[in-house]
Tab-separated table of C-alpha atoms in Angstrom:
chain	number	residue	atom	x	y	z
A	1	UNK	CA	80.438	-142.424	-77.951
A	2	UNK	CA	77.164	-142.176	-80.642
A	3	UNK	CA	79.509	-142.949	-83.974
A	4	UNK	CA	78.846	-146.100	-85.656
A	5	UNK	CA	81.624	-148.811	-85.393
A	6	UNK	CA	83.687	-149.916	-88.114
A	7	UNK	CA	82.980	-153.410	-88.613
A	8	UNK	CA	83.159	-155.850	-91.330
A	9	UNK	CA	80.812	-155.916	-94.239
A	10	UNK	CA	79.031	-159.259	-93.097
A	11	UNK	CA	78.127	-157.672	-89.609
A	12	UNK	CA	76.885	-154.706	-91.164
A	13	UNK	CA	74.380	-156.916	-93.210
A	14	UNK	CA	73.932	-159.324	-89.811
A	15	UNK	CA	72.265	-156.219	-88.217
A	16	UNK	CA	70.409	-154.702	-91.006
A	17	UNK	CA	68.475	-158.124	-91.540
A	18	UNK	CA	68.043	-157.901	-87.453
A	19	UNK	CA	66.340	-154.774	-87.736
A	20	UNK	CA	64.326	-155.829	-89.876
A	21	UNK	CA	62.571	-158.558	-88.318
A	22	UNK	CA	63.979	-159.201	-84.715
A	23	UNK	CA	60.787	-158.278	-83.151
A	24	UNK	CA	58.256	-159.461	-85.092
A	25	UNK	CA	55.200	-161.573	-83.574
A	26	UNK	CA	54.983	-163.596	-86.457
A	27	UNK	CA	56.506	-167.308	-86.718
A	28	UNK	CA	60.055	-166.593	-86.160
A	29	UNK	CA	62.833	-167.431	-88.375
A	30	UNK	CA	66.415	-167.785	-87.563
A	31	UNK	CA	68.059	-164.363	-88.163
A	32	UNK	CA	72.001	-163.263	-87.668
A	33	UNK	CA	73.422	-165.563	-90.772
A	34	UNK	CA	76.098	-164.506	-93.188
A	35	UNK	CA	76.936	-166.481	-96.615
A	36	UNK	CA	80.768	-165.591	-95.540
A	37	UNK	CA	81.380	-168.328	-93.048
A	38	UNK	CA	81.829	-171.665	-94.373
A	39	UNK	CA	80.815	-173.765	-91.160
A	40	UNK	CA	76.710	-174.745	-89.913
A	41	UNK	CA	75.211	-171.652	-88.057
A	42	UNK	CA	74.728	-172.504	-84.048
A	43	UNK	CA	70.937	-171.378	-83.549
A	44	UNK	CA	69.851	-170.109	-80.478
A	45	UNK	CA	66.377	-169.016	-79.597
A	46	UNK	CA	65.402	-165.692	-78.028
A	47	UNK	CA	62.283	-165.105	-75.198
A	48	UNK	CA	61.929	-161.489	-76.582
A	49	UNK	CA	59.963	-159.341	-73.557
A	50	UNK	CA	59.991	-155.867	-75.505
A	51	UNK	CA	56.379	-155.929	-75.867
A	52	UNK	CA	52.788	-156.866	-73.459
A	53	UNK	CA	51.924	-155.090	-70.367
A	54	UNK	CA	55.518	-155.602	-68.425
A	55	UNK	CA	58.115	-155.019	-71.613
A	56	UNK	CA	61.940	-154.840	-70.635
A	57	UNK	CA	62.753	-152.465	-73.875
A	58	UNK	CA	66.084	-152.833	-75.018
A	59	UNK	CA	66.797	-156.368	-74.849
A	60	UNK	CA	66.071	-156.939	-78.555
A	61	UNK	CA	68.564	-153.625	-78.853
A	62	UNK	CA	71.441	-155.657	-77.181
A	63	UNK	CA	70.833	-158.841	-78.993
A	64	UNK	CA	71.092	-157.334	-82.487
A	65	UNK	CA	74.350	-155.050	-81.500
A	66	UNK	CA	75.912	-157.991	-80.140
A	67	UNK	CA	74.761	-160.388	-82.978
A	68	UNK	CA	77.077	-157.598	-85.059
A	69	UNK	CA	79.912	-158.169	-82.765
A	70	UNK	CA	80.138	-161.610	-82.580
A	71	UNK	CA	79.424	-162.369	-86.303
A	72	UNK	CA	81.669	-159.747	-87.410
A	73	UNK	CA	84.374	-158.711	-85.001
A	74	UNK	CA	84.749	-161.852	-83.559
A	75	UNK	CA	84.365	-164.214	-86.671
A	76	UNK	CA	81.133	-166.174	-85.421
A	77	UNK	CA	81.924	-168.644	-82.814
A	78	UNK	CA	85.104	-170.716	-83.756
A	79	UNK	CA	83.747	-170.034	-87.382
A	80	UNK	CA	80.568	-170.918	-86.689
A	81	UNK	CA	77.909	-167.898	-87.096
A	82	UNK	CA	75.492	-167.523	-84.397
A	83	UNK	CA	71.572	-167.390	-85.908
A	84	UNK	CA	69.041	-166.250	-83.109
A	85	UNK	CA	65.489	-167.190	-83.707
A	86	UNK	CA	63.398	-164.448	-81.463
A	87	UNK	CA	59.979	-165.101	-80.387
A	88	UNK	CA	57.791	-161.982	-78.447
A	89	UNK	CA	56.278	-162.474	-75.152
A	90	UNK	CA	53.509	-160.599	-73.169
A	91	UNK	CA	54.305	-162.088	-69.605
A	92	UNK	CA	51.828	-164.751	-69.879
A	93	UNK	CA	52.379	-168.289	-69.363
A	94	UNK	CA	50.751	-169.416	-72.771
A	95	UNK	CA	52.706	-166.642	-74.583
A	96	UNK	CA	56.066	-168.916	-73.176
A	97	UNK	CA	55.001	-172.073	-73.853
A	98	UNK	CA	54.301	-171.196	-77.361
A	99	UNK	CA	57.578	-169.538	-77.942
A	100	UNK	CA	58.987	-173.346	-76.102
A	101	UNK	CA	56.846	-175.082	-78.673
A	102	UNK	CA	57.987	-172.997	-81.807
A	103	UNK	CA	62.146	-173.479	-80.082
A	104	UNK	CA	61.582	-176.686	-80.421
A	105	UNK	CA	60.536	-177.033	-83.737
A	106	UNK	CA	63.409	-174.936	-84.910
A	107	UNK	CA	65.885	-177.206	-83.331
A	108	UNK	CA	67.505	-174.384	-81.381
A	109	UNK	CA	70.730	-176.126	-78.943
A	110	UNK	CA	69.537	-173.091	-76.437
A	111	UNK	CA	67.189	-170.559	-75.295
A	112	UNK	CA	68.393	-167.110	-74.413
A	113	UNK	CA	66.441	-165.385	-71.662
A	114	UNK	CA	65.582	-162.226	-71.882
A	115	UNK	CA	64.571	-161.177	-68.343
A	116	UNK	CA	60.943	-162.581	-68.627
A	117	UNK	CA	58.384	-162.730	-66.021
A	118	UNK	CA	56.805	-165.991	-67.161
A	119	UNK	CA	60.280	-167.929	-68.280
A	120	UNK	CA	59.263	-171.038	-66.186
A	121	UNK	CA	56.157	-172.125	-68.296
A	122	UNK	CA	58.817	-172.367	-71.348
A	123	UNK	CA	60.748	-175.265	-68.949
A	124	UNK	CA	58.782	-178.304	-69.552
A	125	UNK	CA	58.994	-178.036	-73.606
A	126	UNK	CA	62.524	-177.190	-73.536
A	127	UNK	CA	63.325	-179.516	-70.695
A	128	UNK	CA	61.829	-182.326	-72.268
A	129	UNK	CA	63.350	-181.604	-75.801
A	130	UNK	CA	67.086	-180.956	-73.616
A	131	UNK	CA	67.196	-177.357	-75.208
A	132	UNK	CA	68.894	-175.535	-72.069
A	133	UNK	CA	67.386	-171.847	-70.765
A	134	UNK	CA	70.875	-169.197	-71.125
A	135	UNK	CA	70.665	-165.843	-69.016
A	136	UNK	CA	71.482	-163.320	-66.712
A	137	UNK	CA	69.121	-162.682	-63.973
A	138	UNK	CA	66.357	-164.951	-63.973
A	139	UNK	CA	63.153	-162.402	-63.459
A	140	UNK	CA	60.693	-165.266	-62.752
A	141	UNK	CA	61.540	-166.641	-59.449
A	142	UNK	CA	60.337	-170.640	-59.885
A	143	UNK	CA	62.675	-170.445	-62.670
A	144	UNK	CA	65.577	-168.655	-60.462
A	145	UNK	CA	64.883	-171.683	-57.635
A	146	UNK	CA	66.222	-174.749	-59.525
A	147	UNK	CA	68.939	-175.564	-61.774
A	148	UNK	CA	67.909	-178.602	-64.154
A	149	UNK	CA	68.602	-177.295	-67.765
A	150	UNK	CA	69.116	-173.729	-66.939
A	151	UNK	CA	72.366	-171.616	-66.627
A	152	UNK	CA	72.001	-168.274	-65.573
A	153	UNK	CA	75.004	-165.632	-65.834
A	154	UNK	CA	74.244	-163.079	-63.152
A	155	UNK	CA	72.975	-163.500	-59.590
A	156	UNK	CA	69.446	-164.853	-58.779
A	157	UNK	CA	67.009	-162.532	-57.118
A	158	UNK	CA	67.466	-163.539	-53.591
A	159	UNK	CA	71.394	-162.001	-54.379
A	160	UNK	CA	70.276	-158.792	-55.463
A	161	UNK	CA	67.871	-158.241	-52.237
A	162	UNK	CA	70.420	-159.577	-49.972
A	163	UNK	CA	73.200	-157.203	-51.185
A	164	UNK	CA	71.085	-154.314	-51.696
A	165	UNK	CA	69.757	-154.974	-47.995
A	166	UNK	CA	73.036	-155.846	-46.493
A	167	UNK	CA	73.881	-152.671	-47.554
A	168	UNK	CA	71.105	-150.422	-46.427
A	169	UNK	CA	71.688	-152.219	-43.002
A	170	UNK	CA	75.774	-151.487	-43.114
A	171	UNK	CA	74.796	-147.481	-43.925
A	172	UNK	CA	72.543	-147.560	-40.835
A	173	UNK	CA	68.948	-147.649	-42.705
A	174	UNK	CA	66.637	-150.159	-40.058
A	175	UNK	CA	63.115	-150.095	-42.776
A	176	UNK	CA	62.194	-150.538	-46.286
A	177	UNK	CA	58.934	-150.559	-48.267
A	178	UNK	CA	59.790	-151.844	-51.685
A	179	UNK	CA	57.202	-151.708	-54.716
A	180	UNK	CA	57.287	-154.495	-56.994
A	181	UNK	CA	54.754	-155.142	-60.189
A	182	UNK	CA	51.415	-157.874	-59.667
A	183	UNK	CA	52.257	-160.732	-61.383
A	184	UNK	CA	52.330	-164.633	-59.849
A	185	UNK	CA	56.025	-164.383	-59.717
A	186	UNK	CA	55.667	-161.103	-57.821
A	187	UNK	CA	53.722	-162.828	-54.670
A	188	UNK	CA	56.658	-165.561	-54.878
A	189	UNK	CA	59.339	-162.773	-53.869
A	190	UNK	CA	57.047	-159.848	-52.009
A	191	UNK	CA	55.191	-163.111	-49.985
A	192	UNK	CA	57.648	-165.436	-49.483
A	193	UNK	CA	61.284	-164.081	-50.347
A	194	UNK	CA	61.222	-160.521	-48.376
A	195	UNK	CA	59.812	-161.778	-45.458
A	196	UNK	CA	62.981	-164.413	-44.946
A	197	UNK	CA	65.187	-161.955	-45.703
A	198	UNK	CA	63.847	-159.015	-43.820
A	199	UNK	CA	63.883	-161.497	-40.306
A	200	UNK	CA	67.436	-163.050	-41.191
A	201	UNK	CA	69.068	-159.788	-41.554
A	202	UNK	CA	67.217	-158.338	-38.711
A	203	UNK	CA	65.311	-155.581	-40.867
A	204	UNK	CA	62.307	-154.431	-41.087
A	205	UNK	CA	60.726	-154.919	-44.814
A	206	UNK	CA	57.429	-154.466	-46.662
A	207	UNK	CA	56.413	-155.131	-49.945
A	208	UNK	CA	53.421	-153.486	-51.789
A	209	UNK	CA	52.159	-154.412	-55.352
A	210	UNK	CA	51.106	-152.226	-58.636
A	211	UNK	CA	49.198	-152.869	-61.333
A	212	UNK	CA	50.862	-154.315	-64.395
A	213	UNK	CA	47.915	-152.344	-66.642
A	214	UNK	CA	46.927	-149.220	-65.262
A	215	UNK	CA	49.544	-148.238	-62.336
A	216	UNK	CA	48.961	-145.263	-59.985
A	217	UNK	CA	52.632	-144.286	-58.877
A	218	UNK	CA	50.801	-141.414	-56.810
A	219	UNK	CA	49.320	-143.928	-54.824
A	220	UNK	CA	52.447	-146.527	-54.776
A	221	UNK	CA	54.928	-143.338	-53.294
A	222	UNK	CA	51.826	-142.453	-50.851
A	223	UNK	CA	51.737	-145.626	-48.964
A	224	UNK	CA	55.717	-145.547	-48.831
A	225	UNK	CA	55.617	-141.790	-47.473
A	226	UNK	CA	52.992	-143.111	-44.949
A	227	UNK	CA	55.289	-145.736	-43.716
A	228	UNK	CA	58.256	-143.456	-43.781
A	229	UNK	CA	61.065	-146.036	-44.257
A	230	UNK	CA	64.593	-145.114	-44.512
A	231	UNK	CA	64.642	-146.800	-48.050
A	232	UNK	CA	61.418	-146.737	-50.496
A	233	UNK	CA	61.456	-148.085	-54.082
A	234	UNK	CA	61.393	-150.911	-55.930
A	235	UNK	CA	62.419	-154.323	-55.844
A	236	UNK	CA	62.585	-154.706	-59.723
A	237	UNK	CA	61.334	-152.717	-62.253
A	238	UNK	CA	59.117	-153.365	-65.387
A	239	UNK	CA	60.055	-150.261	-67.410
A	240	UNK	CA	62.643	-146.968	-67.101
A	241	UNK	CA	59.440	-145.420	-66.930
A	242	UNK	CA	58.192	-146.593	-63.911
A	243	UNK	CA	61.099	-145.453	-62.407
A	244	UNK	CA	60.675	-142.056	-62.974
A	245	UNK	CA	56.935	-141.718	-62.409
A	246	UNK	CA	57.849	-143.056	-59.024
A	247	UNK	CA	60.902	-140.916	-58.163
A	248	UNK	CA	58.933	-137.957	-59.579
A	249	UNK	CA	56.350	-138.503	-57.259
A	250	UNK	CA	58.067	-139.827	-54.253
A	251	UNK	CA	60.007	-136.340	-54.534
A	252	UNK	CA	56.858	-134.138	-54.931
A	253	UNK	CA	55.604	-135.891	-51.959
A	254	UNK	CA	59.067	-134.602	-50.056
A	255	UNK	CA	59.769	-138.434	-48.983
A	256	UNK	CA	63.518	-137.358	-47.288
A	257	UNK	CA	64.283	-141.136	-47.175
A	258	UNK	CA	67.018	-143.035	-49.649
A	259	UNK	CA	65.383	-143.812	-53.142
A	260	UNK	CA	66.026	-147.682	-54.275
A	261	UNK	CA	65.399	-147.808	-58.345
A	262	UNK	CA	66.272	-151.394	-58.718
A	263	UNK	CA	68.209	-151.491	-62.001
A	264	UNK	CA	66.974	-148.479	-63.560
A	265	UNK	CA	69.436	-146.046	-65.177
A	266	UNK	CA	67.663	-143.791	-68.031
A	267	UNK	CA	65.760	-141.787	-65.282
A	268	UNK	CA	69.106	-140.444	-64.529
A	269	UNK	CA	69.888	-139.026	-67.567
A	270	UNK	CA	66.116	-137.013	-67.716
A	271	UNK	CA	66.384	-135.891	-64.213
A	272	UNK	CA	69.899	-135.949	-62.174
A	273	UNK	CA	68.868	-133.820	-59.451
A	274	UNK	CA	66.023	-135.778	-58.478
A	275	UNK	CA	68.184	-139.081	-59.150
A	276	UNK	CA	71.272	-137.965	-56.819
A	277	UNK	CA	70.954	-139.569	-53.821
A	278	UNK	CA	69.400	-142.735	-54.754
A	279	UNK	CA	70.428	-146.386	-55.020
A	280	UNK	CA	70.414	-148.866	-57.760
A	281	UNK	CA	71.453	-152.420	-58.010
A	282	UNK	CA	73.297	-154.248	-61.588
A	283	UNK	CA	74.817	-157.836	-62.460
A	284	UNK	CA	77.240	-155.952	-64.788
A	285	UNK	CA	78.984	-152.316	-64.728
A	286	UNK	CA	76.733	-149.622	-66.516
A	287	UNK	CA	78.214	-146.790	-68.603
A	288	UNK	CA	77.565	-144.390	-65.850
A	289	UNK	CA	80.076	-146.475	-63.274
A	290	UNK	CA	82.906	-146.373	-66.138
A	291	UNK	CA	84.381	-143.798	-64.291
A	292	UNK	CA	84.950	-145.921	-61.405
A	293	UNK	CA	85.243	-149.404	-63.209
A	294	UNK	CA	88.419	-151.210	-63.523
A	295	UNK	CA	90.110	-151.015	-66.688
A	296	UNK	CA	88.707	-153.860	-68.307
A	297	UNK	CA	85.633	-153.044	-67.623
A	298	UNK	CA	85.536	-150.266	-68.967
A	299	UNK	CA	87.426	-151.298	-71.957
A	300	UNK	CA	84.159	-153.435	-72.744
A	301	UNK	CA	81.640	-150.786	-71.418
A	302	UNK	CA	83.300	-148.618	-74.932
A	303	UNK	CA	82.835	-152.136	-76.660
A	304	UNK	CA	79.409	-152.786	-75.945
A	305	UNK	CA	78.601	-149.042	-76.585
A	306	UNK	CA	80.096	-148.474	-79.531
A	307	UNK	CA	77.624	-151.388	-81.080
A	308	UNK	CA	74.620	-150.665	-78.967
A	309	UNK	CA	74.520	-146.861	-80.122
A	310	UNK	CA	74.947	-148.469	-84.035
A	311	UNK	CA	71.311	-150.000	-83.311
A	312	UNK	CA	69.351	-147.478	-85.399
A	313	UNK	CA	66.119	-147.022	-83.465
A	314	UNK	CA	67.091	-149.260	-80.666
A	315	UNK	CA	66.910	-148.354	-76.826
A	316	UNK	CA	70.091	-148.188	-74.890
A	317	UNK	CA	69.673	-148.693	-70.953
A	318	UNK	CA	70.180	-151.559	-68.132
A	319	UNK	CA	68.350	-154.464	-70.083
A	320	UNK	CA	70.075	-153.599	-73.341
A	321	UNK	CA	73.442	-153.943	-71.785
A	322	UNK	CA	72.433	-156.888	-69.962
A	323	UNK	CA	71.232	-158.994	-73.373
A	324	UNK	CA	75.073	-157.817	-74.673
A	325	UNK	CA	76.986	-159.299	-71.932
A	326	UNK	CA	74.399	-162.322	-72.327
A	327	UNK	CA	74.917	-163.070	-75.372
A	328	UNK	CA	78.696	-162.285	-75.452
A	329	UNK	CA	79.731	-164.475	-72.521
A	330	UNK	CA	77.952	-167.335	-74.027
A	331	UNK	CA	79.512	-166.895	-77.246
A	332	UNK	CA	83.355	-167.003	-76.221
A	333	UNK	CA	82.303	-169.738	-73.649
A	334	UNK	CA	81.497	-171.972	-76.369
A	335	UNK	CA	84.554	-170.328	-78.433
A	336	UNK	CA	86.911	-171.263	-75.259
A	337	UNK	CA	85.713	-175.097	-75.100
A	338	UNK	CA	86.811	-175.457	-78.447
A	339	UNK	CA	85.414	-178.684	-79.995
A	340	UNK	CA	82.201	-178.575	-77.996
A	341	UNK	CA	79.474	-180.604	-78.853
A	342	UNK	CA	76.697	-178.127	-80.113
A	343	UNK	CA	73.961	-179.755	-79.540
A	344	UNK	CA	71.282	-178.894	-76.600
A	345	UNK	CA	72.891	-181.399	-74.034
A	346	UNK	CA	76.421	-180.614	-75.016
A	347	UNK	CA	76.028	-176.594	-74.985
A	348	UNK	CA	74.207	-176.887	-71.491
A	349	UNK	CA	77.620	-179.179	-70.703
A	350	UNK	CA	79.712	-176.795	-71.250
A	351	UNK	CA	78.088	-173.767	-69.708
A	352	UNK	CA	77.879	-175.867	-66.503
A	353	UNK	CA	81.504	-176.568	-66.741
A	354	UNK	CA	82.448	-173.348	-66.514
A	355	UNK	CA	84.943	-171.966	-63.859
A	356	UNK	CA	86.576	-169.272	-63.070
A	357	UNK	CA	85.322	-167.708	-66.293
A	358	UNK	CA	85.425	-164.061	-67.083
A	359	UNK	CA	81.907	-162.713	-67.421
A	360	UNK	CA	81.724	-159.828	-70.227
A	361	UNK	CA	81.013	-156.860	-68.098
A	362	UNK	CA	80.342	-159.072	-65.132
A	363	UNK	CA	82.487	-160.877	-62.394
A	364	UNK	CA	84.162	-164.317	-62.936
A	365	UNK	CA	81.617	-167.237	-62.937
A	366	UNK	CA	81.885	-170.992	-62.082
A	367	UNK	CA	78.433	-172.486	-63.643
A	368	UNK	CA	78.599	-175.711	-61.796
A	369	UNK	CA	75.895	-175.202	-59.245
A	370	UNK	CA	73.461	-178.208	-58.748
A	371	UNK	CA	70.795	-176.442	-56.475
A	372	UNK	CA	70.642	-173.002	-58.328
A	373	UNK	CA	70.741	-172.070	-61.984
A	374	UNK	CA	72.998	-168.798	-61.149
A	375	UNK	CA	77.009	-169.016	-61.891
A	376	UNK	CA	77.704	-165.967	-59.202
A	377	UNK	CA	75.936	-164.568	-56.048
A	378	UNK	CA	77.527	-160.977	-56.681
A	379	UNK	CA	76.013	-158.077	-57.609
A	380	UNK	CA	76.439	-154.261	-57.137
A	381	UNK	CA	75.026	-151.357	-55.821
A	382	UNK	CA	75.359	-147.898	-57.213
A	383	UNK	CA	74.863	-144.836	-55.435
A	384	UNK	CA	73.942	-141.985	-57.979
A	385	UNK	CA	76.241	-138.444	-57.697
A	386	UNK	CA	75.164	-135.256	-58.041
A	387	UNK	CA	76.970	-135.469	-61.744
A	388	UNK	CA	74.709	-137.962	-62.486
A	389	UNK	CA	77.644	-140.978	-62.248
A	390	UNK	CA	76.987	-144.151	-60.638
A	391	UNK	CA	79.753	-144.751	-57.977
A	392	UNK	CA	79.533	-148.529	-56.189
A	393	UNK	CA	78.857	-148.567	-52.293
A	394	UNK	CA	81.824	-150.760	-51.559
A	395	UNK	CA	83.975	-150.302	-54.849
A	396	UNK	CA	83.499	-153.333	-56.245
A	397	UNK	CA	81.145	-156.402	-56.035
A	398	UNK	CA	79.232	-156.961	-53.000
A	399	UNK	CA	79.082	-160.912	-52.140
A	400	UNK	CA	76.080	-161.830	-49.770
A	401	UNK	CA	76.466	-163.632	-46.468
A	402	UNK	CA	76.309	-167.172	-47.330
A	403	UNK	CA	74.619	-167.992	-44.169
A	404	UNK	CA	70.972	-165.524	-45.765
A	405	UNK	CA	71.476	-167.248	-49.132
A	406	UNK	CA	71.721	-170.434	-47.400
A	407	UNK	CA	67.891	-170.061	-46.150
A	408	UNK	CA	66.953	-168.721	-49.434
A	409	UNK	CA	66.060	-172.048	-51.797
A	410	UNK	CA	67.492	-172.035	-55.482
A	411	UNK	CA	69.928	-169.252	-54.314
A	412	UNK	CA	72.793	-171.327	-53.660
């Protein structure tokens, strides 16, 4: 679907005021309000990674379509609009803190993540000023390994290497040489994580870095042909376009092994032939699984399309999708408890209380974990078809063995 939605008037201004600013590097200002509802706007702040070095484009894409569908289709949050204050990062520690600082100032009652590498340095501020860190998978790995005044939607990392590994192991694959960017939180998951895993599942894994500033992908899908694993990839990926400069040359190279692409999904689009064959891993369905998603599922894959393509300029793809069902599931949460108290400490109370809850485009959650900020430990994994569909290994989510999480800390 690339039509524009037919929403209400107030939505329609709701996203043209997003455009307009949402990204800006200048002192942010709440953005999302509408004169038409009569009740105090809950603000929310936004760690916005679209630009530096490492950018996840299309978060700020998925916050402003789904800004238009909760303010307008939905009518706010039990008549309450939802404001989002967005602040750019660049990955760097000092680029979070500041964003904390500014969070604070604005009296935000949350912080929405989205996917940052450097999240963690924004925890003391918030912590101390009991503003609570909202979203899906948390990217930086000290931040994915405790749960004081954090609630994450989707599966920590350790999840996503378990299931993706489980899987490999279950297909008969016995090696894997998985690329991941240079950054501190990098060494935390290539140094420490994959080596735990890799020896509890009885695999054999290795982990090689690239630069964040001037990668050679040549070089990356050399040392993986050298090794010859039965899986070479990535373990997460900075951009769509890493992706493809590493499939392209992985396949010029002839590597005959199975092609891991973390949660990439636009290189599939550019190049299906290349993509067929290869794996990919998501904490919601994507528009190419609709085919095989159940029907609710793919009632709210149309949903979150049909507002995503409205974006003018925006970039649809994984991390665009992923800010949606962010944003959305915390929305109706609060909308479900009712009279919540919306401040910092009663918003965090109420994400933590959830159970059982129906995750927009994700699996039911139950938030209550006190060792890990994650609500679920289940993820899937896509094959992609020669049609250029994603179809899910086992059909549906993949839950990993208890026993690996167990040795894993924060993943439990």
């Amino acid at each position: 679907m690339r039509r524009s939605p037919t929403v209400p008037l107030a939505a329609t201004v709701i996203a043209a005021t997003l455009l307009a600013g949402c990204s800006s590097s200048s002192t942010p200002t709440p953005q999302g309000a509408s004169p038409t509802f009569s009740k105090p706007p809950i603000t929310v702040g936004f760690l916005n990674p679209s630009g530096g070095p490492v950018p996840q484009p299309g978060t700020d894409t998925g916050v402003k379509a789904a800004l238009s569908y909760i303010n307008g289709e939905l009518g706010g949050i039990n008549g309450h609009p939802l404001e989002v204050v967005p602040c750019d990062t660049d990955t760097t520690p000092e680029r979070a803190q500041s964003c904390a600082n500014t969070f604070v100032e604005k009296k935000v009652v949350a912080v929405m993540d989205g996917y940052n590498l450097s999240s963690s340095a924004a925890l003391p501020a918030l912590t101390a000023a009991q503003i609570p860190l909202v979203g899906m998978i948390p990217f930086d790995s000290v931040t994915g390994a405790k749960a004081e005044n954090r609630v994450f939607f989707a599966a920590p990392q350790a999840s996503f290497l378990i299931g993706a590994l489980q899987a490999f192991k279950a297909e008969g694959k016995k090696s894997v040489t998985l690329a991941l960017v240079d950054t501190p939180s990098s060494h935390q998951t290539i140094d420490n994580l994959l080596p735990v895993l890799a020896k509890t599942l009885g695999i054999s894994a290795k982990g090689i870095y690239f630069s964040a500033t001037s990668p050679n992908f040549t070089a990356v899908a050399s040392s993986i042909v050298q090794d010859n694993p039965d899986v070479g990839g990535l373990v997460a990926s900075p951009s769509e376009a890493v992706c493809s400069a590493l499939v392209k040359a992985l396949r010029q190279l002839q590597y005959q092994g199975e092609i891991f692409t973390a949660a990439c999904t636009d290189y599939i689009k550019s190049s299906p032939a290349q993509a067929a064959g290869g794996a990919l891993y998501s904490s919601t369905w994507l528009p190419a699984a609709a085919k095989y998603a159940p029907a609710d599922a793919q009632a709210e894959l149309t949903l979150a399309q049909k507002y995503i393509s409205a974006v003018n300029g925006g970039t649809a793809g994984y991390y665009a999708y992923g800010e949606f069902a962010l944003f959305v599931t915390f929305a109706k949460a609060l909308a479900a408890a009712g009279d919540a108290d919306l401040t910092g400490p009663g918003v965090l109370k109420t994400l933590k209380a959830l159970k059982d809850f129906p995750s927009f485009l994700g699996p039911k959650i139950t938030c209550g974990s006190a060792t890990s900020p994650n609500c679920t430990t289940q993820m899937l994994l896509f094959v992609v078809q020669p049609d250029g569909t994603a179809k899910p290994t086992t059909g549906t989510w993949i839950t990993p063995v208890p026993q690996v999480l167990a040795v894993i800390p924060g993943a439990v």
